[in-house]
XYZ file of C-alpha atoms in Angstrom:
649
model
C 0.000 0.000 0.000
C 1.238 3.563 -0.569
C 2.530 5.338 2.456
C 0.355 8.383 1.903
C -3.364 8.529 2.526
C -5.256 9.679 -0.576
C -8.212 10.787 1.477
C -6.013 12.888 3.720
C -4.070 14.276 0.749
C -7.307 15.331 -0.938
C -8.629 17.051 2.170
C -5.240 18.672 2.745
C -5.022 20.029 -0.796
C -8.566 21.337 -0.664
C -7.976 23.005 2.661
C -4.834 24.739 1.385
C -6.611 26.518 -1.464
C -8.570 29.787 -1.446
C -11.711 27.895 -0.539
C -10.300 27.053 2.882
C -11.746 30.265 4.211
C -15.175 28.901 3.377
C -14.656 25.988 5.773
C -14.820 28.349 8.734
C -18.263 28.363 10.353
C -20.078 31.611 9.559
C -20.923 32.213 13.195
C -17.468 31.397 14.603
C -16.631 35.028 15.326
C -19.986 35.649 16.940
C -19.565 32.588 19.156
C -16.083 33.775 20.140
C -17.427 37.210 21.015
C -20.245 35.669 23.021
C -17.763 33.494 24.957
C -15.548 36.492 25.751
C -18.561 38.519 26.838
C -19.771 35.711 29.105
C -16.287 35.427 30.621
C -16.178 39.169 31.334
C -19.611 39.053 32.940
C -18.638 36.061 35.099
C -15.398 37.742 36.204
C -17.206 40.969 37.014
C -19.828 39.071 39.010
C -17.152 37.265 41.040
C -15.306 40.521 41.801
C -18.558 42.205 42.801
C -19.499 39.288 45.051
C -16.094 39.401 46.793
C -16.452 43.165 47.351
C -19.945 42.727 48.807
C -18.724 39.965 51.132
C -15.831 42.132 52.337
C -17.695 45.380 52.965
C -20.754 43.615 54.349
C -18.828 41.285 56.678
C -20.554 42.659 59.766
C -23.755 41.058 58.503
C -22.447 38.143 56.451
C -20.159 36.729 59.153
C -22.968 36.176 61.714
C -25.217 34.871 58.952
C -22.569 32.402 57.768
C -22.000 31.214 61.354
C -25.743 30.823 61.819
C -26.062 28.926 58.532
C -23.278 26.569 59.587
C -24.896 25.966 62.976
C -28.257 25.394 61.307
C -26.701 22.558 59.286
C -25.567 20.981 62.545
C -28.840 21.599 64.440
C -31.264 20.589 61.679
C -31.006 16.797 62.386
C -31.890 17.153 66.124
C -34.812 19.416 65.213
C -36.118 16.857 62.713
C -35.702 14.099 65.304
C -37.771 16.060 67.845
C -40.392 16.758 65.195
C -40.754 13.009 64.649
C -41.612 12.761 68.366
C -44.710 14.894 67.676
C -43.246 18.058 69.236
C -44.389 21.364 67.734
C -41.927 23.025 65.412
C -41.256 26.059 67.593
C -40.814 23.908 70.695
C -38.370 21.579 68.926
C -36.332 24.536 67.692
C -36.378 26.229 71.093
C -35.187 23.072 72.887
C -32.446 22.394 70.339
C -31.140 25.975 70.247
C -31.266 26.295 74.041
C -29.326 23.087 74.561
C -26.784 23.954 71.861
C -26.012 27.461 73.070
C -26.215 26.339 76.687
C -23.549 23.760 75.899
C -21.435 26.393 74.154
C -21.862 28.796 77.084
C -21.017 26.072 79.604
C -17.848 25.187 77.735
C -16.902 28.864 77.613
C -17.524 29.249 81.360
C -15.367 26.208 82.160
C -12.579 27.440 79.902
C -12.689 30.914 81.452
C -12.519 29.474 84.970
C -9.580 27.278 84.076
C -7.765 30.209 82.495
C -8.285 32.357 85.590
C -6.892 29.564 87.766
C -3.923 29.200 85.430
C -3.247 32.947 85.515
C -3.179 32.853 89.311
C -0.571 30.080 89.301
C 1.735 31.670 86.738
C 3.858 33.666 89.270
C 4.814 30.384 90.951
C 6.416 29.221 87.721
C 8.608 32.299 87.298
C 11.635 30.931 89.199
C 11.534 27.659 87.262
C 11.529 29.527 83.950
C 14.497 31.703 85.011
C 16.483 28.682 86.177
C 15.896 26.826 82.901
C 16.836 29.824 80.792
C 20.034 30.265 82.824
C 20.803 26.561 82.352
C 20.260 26.816 78.609
C 22.562 29.815 78.399
C 25.436 28.221 80.291
C 25.198 24.486 79.655
C 24.133 24.379 76.026
C 26.836 24.073 73.344
C 28.199 27.556 72.720
C 26.515 28.854 75.840
C 29.609 30.794 76.913
C 29.748 32.540 73.569
C 26.073 33.423 73.855
C 26.642 34.882 77.332
C 29.606 36.970 76.132
C 27.670 38.332 73.157
C 24.725 39.160 75.421
C 26.941 41.035 77.900
C 28.686 42.945 75.095
C 25.371 44.072 73.614
C 24.165 45.110 77.059
C 27.335 47.207 77.688
C 27.062 48.925 74.312
C 23.418 49.749 74.965
C 24.276 51.321 78.318
C 27.157 53.288 76.739
C 24.909 54.717 74.069
C 22.093 55.550 76.458
C 24.249 57.344 79.121
C 24.528 61.174 78.739
C 27.942 62.683 77.871
C 30.043 64.345 80.637
C 30.100 68.098 80.847
C 33.679 68.358 79.571
C 33.164 66.219 76.540
C 31.148 68.644 74.492
C 33.593 68.393 71.634
C 34.465 72.196 71.491
C 37.970 73.504 70.845
C 39.636 75.145 73.860
C 39.712 78.947 73.698
C 36.660 79.322 71.521
C 33.498 81.064 72.563
C 30.438 78.901 73.096
C 26.854 80.009 73.067
C 24.876 79.308 76.229
C 22.506 76.438 75.927
C 18.856 77.227 75.445
C 16.637 76.045 78.233
C 14.371 73.176 77.344
C 10.690 74.082 77.288
C 8.609 72.875 80.202
C 5.718 70.706 79.055
C 2.326 71.885 80.206
C -0.477 69.371 80.677
C -4.120 70.165 81.171
C -5.868 67.735 83.463
C -9.568 67.276 83.050
C -11.990 66.309 85.699
C -13.228 62.800 86.409
C -14.088 60.663 83.389
C -17.696 60.690 82.333
C -19.753 57.502 82.902
C -20.334 57.117 79.171
C -16.578 57.117 78.502
C -16.063 54.497 81.205
C -18.759 52.298 79.669
C -17.205 52.654 76.207
C -13.720 51.844 77.493
C -14.621 48.911 79.716
C -17.668 47.380 78.103
C -16.859 48.183 74.458
C -14.661 45.133 73.820
C -17.283 42.938 75.528
C -20.381 44.307 73.826
C -19.188 43.612 70.252
C -18.782 39.806 70.687
C -22.033 39.633 72.656
C -23.854 41.517 69.909
C -22.428 39.145 67.293
C -23.452 36.137 69.391
C -26.952 37.515 69.790
C -27.208 38.128 66.060
C -26.053 34.559 65.388
C -28.718 33.182 67.757
C -31.427 35.222 66.050
C -30.288 34.071 62.603
C -30.165 30.421 63.703
C -33.683 30.526 65.110
C -35.183 32.149 62.032
C -33.258 29.907 59.616
C -34.567 26.825 61.409
C -38.112 28.198 61.527
C -38.171 29.284 57.884
C -36.016 26.412 56.614
C -38.475 25.090 54.030
C -39.545 28.547 52.905
C -35.920 29.683 52.473
C -35.179 26.581 50.439
C -38.151 27.233 48.155
C -37.147 30.863 47.661
C -33.585 29.844 46.847
C -34.855 27.325 44.304
C -37.050 29.991 42.723
C -34.121 32.396 42.599
C -31.476 30.140 41.073
C -33.249 27.282 39.329
C -36.990 27.447 38.946
C -36.685 26.088 35.396
C -34.679 23.054 36.521
C -35.913 22.045 39.952
C -34.288 18.616 39.745
C -30.758 20.017 39.320
C -31.282 22.802 41.868
C -32.674 20.417 44.466
C -29.807 18.021 43.874
C -27.311 20.864 44.372
C -28.898 21.914 47.677
C -29.053 18.352 48.967
C -25.459 17.719 47.902
C -24.182 20.841 49.663
C -26.155 20.095 52.823
C -24.977 16.475 52.905
C -21.319 17.406 52.374
C -21.310 20.158 55.020
C -23.208 18.063 57.583
C -20.916 15.091 57.018
C -17.862 17.336 57.284
C -19.016 18.796 60.602
C -19.877 15.373 62.012
C -16.617 13.777 60.918
C -14.605 16.776 62.129
C -16.293 16.513 65.527
C -15.481 12.803 65.757
C -11.869 13.406 64.704
C -11.468 16.220 67.216
C -12.905 14.124 70.051
C -10.591 11.227 69.203
C -7.771 13.759 69.459
C -8.832 15.865 72.452
C -9.855 13.065 74.850
C -6.572 11.097 74.565
C -4.675 14.376 74.794
C -6.364 15.334 78.051
C -5.745 11.898 79.548
C -2.129 11.918 78.392
C -1.452 15.366 79.831
C -3.061 14.255 83.101
C -0.726 11.257 83.328
C 2.286 13.406 82.451
C 1.385 15.934 85.145
C 0.707 19.072 83.113
C -1.632 21.434 85.049
C -5.221 21.804 83.783
C -4.971 18.835 81.400
C -8.651 18.605 80.515
C -8.703 22.307 79.626
C -6.012 21.710 77.026
C -7.784 18.624 75.712
C -11.007 20.611 75.317
C -9.237 23.527 73.660
C -7.430 21.139 71.306
C -10.746 19.588 70.252
C -12.181 23.055 69.568
C -9.112 24.557 67.915
C -8.818 21.688 65.441
C -11.919 23.061 63.733
C -9.534 25.772 62.497
C -7.601 24.240 59.567
C -3.803 24.085 59.744
C -3.385 26.754 62.456
C -5.570 25.011 65.044
C -3.276 22.049 65.886
C -0.302 24.392 66.322
C -2.224 26.654 68.716
C -3.511 23.624 70.624
C 0.048 22.411 71.221
C 1.574 25.806 72.021
C 0.121 26.378 75.491
C 0.610 22.875 76.973
C 4.196 22.736 75.714
C 4.964 26.160 77.175
C 3.352 25.157 80.471
C 5.333 21.903 80.625
C 8.492 23.957 80.125
C 7.526 26.300 82.965
C 6.298 23.765 85.541
C 8.886 20.992 85.605
C 12.407 21.893 86.839
C 13.715 19.083 84.627
C 13.075 18.279 80.994
C 11.108 15.031 81.152
C 7.652 16.672 81.233
C 8.486 18.794 78.189
C 9.787 15.787 76.261
C 6.776 13.619 77.080
C 4.375 16.439 76.142
C 5.989 17.009 72.752
C 6.061 13.261 72.106
C 2.367 12.995 73.003
C 1.410 15.694 70.493
C 3.543 14.141 67.760
C 2.044 10.671 68.247
C -1.529 11.991 68.302
C -0.932 14.105 65.193
C 0.518 11.159 63.281
C -2.350 8.865 64.255
C -5.022 11.475 63.582
C -3.639 12.647 60.220
C -2.675 9.248 58.804
C -5.247 6.863 60.308
C -8.334 8.544 61.753
C -8.902 11.327 59.206
C -8.478 9.192 56.037
C -10.688 6.508 57.570
C -13.512 8.843 58.630
C -13.359 11.590 56.021
C -13.177 9.653 52.763
C -14.767 11.967 50.189
C -16.879 13.913 52.689
C -15.780 17.354 51.475
C -14.627 16.801 47.909
C -11.860 19.416 48.297
C -8.235 19.017 47.317
C -5.466 19.795 49.823
C -4.373 22.829 47.821
C -7.971 24.066 47.718
C -8.206 23.891 51.523
C -5.044 25.998 51.872
C -6.225 28.531 49.270
C -9.638 28.717 50.906
C -8.096 29.290 54.333
C -5.984 32.180 53.008
C -8.865 33.719 51.046
C -11.510 33.618 53.764
C -9.057 34.714 56.478
C -8.054 37.772 54.468
C -11.745 38.471 53.821
C -13.284 37.896 57.257
C -10.392 37.433 59.667
C -10.176 34.549 62.189
C -13.861 33.711 61.727
C -13.221 33.307 58.022
C -10.477 30.790 58.792
C -12.971 28.777 60.843
C -15.607 28.939 58.093
C -13.237 28.435 55.171
C -13.798 24.707 54.594
C -17.644 24.640 54.811
C -17.984 27.739 52.633
C -15.594 26.344 50.036
C -17.528 23.064 49.995
C -20.633 25.044 49.045
C -18.701 26.832 46.291
C -17.503 23.527 44.858
C -21.054 22.172 44.825
C -22.273 25.334 43.085
C -19.512 24.903 40.505
C -20.669 21.349 39.801
C -24.234 22.414 38.981
C -23.879 25.964 37.568
C -22.140 25.977 34.155
C -20.934 29.594 34.495
C -19.120 28.707 37.737
C -17.753 25.356 36.604
C -14.210 26.682 37.069
C -14.763 26.628 40.837
C -15.311 22.881 40.810
C -12.292 22.391 38.545
C -9.950 24.535 40.665
C -11.115 23.500 44.126
C -12.536 19.993 43.753
C -10.701 16.768 44.504
C -12.215 14.732 41.670
C -9.973 14.206 38.609
C -10.786 16.704 35.867
C -9.221 14.591 33.113
C -10.417 11.139 32.148
C -7.864 8.318 32.516
C -7.309 8.139 28.764
C -6.738 11.907 28.612
C -4.227 11.769 31.456
C -2.444 8.852 29.813
C -2.366 10.593 26.418
C -1.049 13.818 27.958
C 1.814 11.943 29.651
C 2.694 10.311 26.329
C 2.554 13.644 24.484
C 4.912 15.267 26.976
C 7.336 12.348 26.691
C 6.824 11.434 30.341
C 6.868 7.670 29.940
C 7.503 7.104 33.657
C 4.175 8.614 34.718
C 2.415 6.851 31.844
C 3.798 3.542 33.106
C 2.656 4.399 36.629
C -0.879 5.102 35.389
C -0.862 1.818 33.492
C 0.418 -0.279 36.398
C -2.082 1.253 38.834
C -4.933 0.522 36.437
C -3.688 -3.031 35.869
C -3.490 -3.600 39.632
C -7.005 -2.251 40.082
C -8.567 -4.130 37.141
C -6.530 -6.015 34.518
C -4.216 -5.485 31.577
C -7.076 -6.156 29.160
C -9.234 -3.533 30.859
C -6.378 -1.015 30.731
C -5.845 -1.530 27.007
C -9.534 -1.347 26.113
C -10.561 1.427 28.522
C -7.464 3.648 28.625
C -4.771 2.862 26.052
C -6.961 2.423 22.966
C -9.015 5.588 23.699
C -5.735 7.480 24.228
C -4.409 6.327 20.863
C -7.773 7.224 19.375
C -7.212 10.785 20.606
C -3.773 10.708 18.999
C -5.317 9.606 15.704
C -7.779 12.502 15.857
C -4.882 14.900 16.438
C -2.943 13.237 13.604
C -5.733 13.906 11.143
C -6.166 17.429 12.491
C -2.460 18.313 12.107
C -1.236 16.212 9.187
C 1.910 18.309 8.703
C 3.425 17.354 12.064
C 4.204 13.666 12.602
C 6.655 14.007 15.472
C 4.008 13.769 18.177
C 2.653 10.592 16.547
C 6.036 8.918 16.827
C 6.435 10.081 20.424
C 3.036 8.681 21.390
C 3.642 5.385 19.552
C 7.088 4.859 21.080
C 5.811 5.727 24.538
C 2.941 3.280 24.148
C 5.310 0.506 23.070
C 7.405 1.182 26.177
C 4.266 1.009 28.328
C 3.314 -2.322 26.713
C 6.708 -3.764 27.605
C 6.427 -2.542 31.189
C 2.870 -3.854 31.521
C 4.029 -7.255 30.254
C 6.788 -7.320 32.878
C 4.345 -6.169 35.549
C 1.852 -8.892 34.637
C 4.573 -11.545 34.733
C 5.666 -10.344 38.184
C 2.097 -10.616 39.433
C 1.650 -14.042 37.826
C 4.982 -15.871 38.170
C 3.493 -19.124 36.820
C 3.416 -17.830 33.255
C 5.665 -19.940 31.039
C 9.055 -18.552 30.138
C 8.482 -19.183 26.448
C 5.285 -17.185 26.489
C 7.050 -14.316 28.265
C 9.834 -14.310 25.717
C 7.304 -14.333 22.894
C 5.478 -11.369 24.441
C 8.674 -9.364 24.731
C 9.594 -10.146 21.136
C 6.124 -9.146 19.975
C 6.252 -5.818 21.820
C 9.769 -4.965 20.616
C 9.386 -6.128 17.017
C 10.026 -3.483 14.382
C 10.572 -5.708 11.330
C 11.039 -3.901 8.056
C 10.951 -7.007 5.861
C 8.735 -10.092 6.375
C 10.515 -13.129 7.782
C 9.584 -16.658 8.701
C 6.535 -16.608 10.992
C 6.372 -19.639 13.284
C 3.603 -18.124 15.420
C -0.025 -18.999 14.571
C -1.229 -15.380 15.006
C 0.174 -12.296 13.301
C -0.795 -8.885 14.712
C -0.194 -6.492 11.820
C -0.294 -2.705 11.872
C -2.562 -1.265 9.200
C -0.993 2.081 8.267
C 0.714 4.060 11.057
C 2.828 3.662 14.156
C -0.306 4.074 16.259
C -1.756 0.975 14.597
C 1.450 -0.892 15.437
C 1.192 0.146 19.100
C -2.348 -1.275 19.226
C -1.107 -4.466 17.562
C 1.537 -4.806 20.293
C -1.171 -4.520 22.955
C -3.194 -7.206 21.208
C -0.182 -9.521 20.978
C 0.588 -9.106 24.667
C -3.003 -9.975 25.626
C -3.098 -13.001 23.324
C 0.116 -14.391 24.806
C -0.265 -13.603 28.495
C -4.027 -13.740 28.836
C -5.092 -16.285 26.206
C -1.914 -18.357 25.856
C -1.807 -17.944 22.056
C 1.585 -17.399 20.442
C 1.577 -14.182 18.422
C 3.924 -11.718 16.802
C 3.756 -8.072 15.740
C 4.514 -6.839 12.218
C 4.745 -3.185 11.160
C 2.661 -1.580 8.427
C 5.456 -2.092 5.889
C 4.795 -5.857 6.028
C 1.487 -5.417 4.139
C 2.519 -2.668 1.762
C 1.982 -3.125 -1.975
C 5.455 -4.576 -2.521
C 5.762 -6.682 0.646
C 2.268 -8.148 0.902
C 2.908 -10.738 -1.819
C 6.124 -11.882 -0.098
C 4.599 -12.222 3.407
C 5.379 -15.697 4.722
C 2.149 -17.266 5.968
C 3.635 -20.625 6.876
C 2.047 -21.956 10.100
C -0.010 -18.755 10.367
C -3.628 -19.428 11.290
C -4.916 -15.951 12.150
C -4.025 -12.441 10.994
C -5.202 -9.570 13.179
C -5.220 -6.240 11.350
C -5.044 -3.017 13.373
C -6.571 0.265 12.137
C -7.316 3.574 13.871
C -8.404 5.302 10.673
C -12.123 6.184 10.905
C -12.777 4.923 7.352
C -10.411 2.032 6.702
C -12.768 0.019 4.499
C -10.722 0.368 1.310
C -7.468 -0.682 2.977
C -8.978 -3.566 4.970
C -10.820 -4.977 1.959
C -7.696 -4.870 -0.222
C -5.478 -6.625 2.365
C -8.117 -9.247 3.208
C -8.666 -10.192 -0.446
C -4.946 -10.491 -1.157
C -4.395 -12.665 1.927
C -7.410 -14.865 1.189
C -6.153 -15.524 -2.341
C -2.880 -16.823 -0.953
C -4.371 -18.787 1.978
C -8.143 -19.405 1.772
C -8.231 -21.093 5.192
C -6.595 -18.117 6.893
C -8.723 -16.412 9.539
C -8.646 -12.619 9.391
C -9.991 -10.325 12.101
C -9.895 -6.568 11.588
C -9.478 -4.451 14.694
C -11.352 -1.259 13.814
C -10.297 0.767 16.853
C -11.723 3.988 15.435
C -15.179 2.522 14.776
C -16.549 2.395 18.327
C -20.052 3.275 17.112
C -20.517 -0.065 15.324
C -23.240 -2.068 17.047
C -22.662 -5.678 18.059
C -25.476 -6.848 15.777
C -23.839 -5.205 12.750
C -20.364 -6.710 13.214
C -21.062 -9.690 10.955
C -22.403 -7.484 8.154
C -19.371 -5.191 8.383
C -17.009 -8.208 8.345
C -18.756 -9.630 5.270
C -18.445 -6.283 3.473
C -14.727 -6.126 4.257
C -14.027 -9.744 3.189
C -12.838 -10.497 6.733
C -13.885 -13.305 9.029
C -14.596 -10.911 11.896
C -14.276 -7.287 12.884
C -13.805 -6.003 16.405
C -13.830 -2.525 17.974
C -11.959 -3.734 21.095
C -9.139 -6.052 22.071
C -11.575 -8.101 24.145
C -13.620 -8.824 21.001
C -10.505 -9.915 19.077
C -9.473 -12.162 21.953
C -12.929 -13.760 22.004
C -12.792 -14.538 18.267
C -9.288 -16.010 18.466
C -10.248 -18.237 21.389
C -13.363 -19.406 19.540
C -11.289 -20.345 16.478
C -8.748 -22.165 18.643
C -11.525 -24.282 20.187
C -12.947 -25.147 16.759
C -12.210 -28.620 15.301
C -9.465 -27.234 13.043
C -7.821 -25.399 15.922
C -4.913 -22.960 15.644
């Protein structure tokens, strides 16, 4: 066969002429302008929303806190409603218990802190003694002491006033008398007004209390008007598609509720052992630090550090030795390792759907927007944004940037690694897929679709063939590695079969030679076809136990097809990615049938995935082949059926 594709040459020549401008869709420019306009509108809407959230934080922060608490309190309210309690009574009981629990915890923490503050002066001597020990006994301590004394002497020298005789004037010269420094005059007012005292003393207390009261009011009204608020939100964002809007709301509520529940369980499994451990070590107020650790771990990243800071500092101040400090640090390290590597992966799973980078970005964004409260709310709010991005097309970029689900299909990821020449990552993707499923599943579900994408790109950019060679060579390398990986997993495979597989994957024969194997896997036209033929050969040998060998496309060219040695060959498997290979397949099948009428020919039409199973026989009859197959599994099934026939292979 000629090396060039007449169909592609015709399309290429027609596209290169003056008429190529007519191939452009008439509304392409209008669609491009519409896309740009939609992007500008979306960007402007996001910027406006961020500005509104920042300048309206006095209202939005309490509302966000109330919304988060309503997610946590909705299940108890529903449970009380099932007990035939009135709605208002169920909400009142739930809110009273929740905020009573929060107030009780705050009262206990405040009492413990007051007790700790009263005991701090007793630890002063221990701290001084330890610091003195560190300065003298630590390596280089003498040097540190000398540097400290030198800096202290220089500071005193610079701060002391100069003597009277050291004014720096030359003897015998006249000096002007110094001007007297002005005397500062202060005007003392009478006693402070009561309003000023209230503002100074009660001001810092009133603001948090007002925020707490606003949160309570929001929680109560959100729980009372829960159904009505949901209906209004559905009317606002998706009245035309209630199914999608309802699914989005349920998804967001389920993710946030599960996150809060799992975070509470994780924090309790961290705080309770911490309190018990600190009690056994002897750190004062151990249960206070366990409780604070459980609460602070709701704050991502910064919370665990703050939870460990105070107990470690207290262990340093209380114990004259170093054992309490060492045991405390070891306790935190062990609990962190267990919580991060065992408890959280086990309990969380896919509860939030956020990537690790998204959690960090969300923490920075919401903290800069709303301060410490934003850091606490960062994960739940970002979960809601990701859910919105999944269901609102204009905000799909949020789900892509922040979500944890893969944004590329396995075949796209595999093809991208091959395009970039990163064969190592391509092999890793292949081996992971083989371990999860099988080599046959990897070839049919990942490798063949990836090569199909390469064929589409080949026909789109016919002038550049370098990427095609890169993809084909990378795929051949992956086939060799998959064959080795399969043999390692199944050590009982015969050595001869393994050697045959390796020879089939590495074969790049330019001229036909003696073919002792009963099955020939022949590339139809391109290197991509040869890569698919190598996959097929590896499956036939390792999975079906049928000896097979790979031949390149040059073996069935116009000159070489008549000299192809078919001795002992029972089956020829042709490999084509071209979307319309009928002319080529029919020509090769007829030539081979003339030379060996009993030869079985199966055509792997990898680019014809739309062919229905019922139409395969009709397509095979039209192509003068014994069978056609859109997948390696179908080829394998035909070869096994022919081997079990009376004539065998």
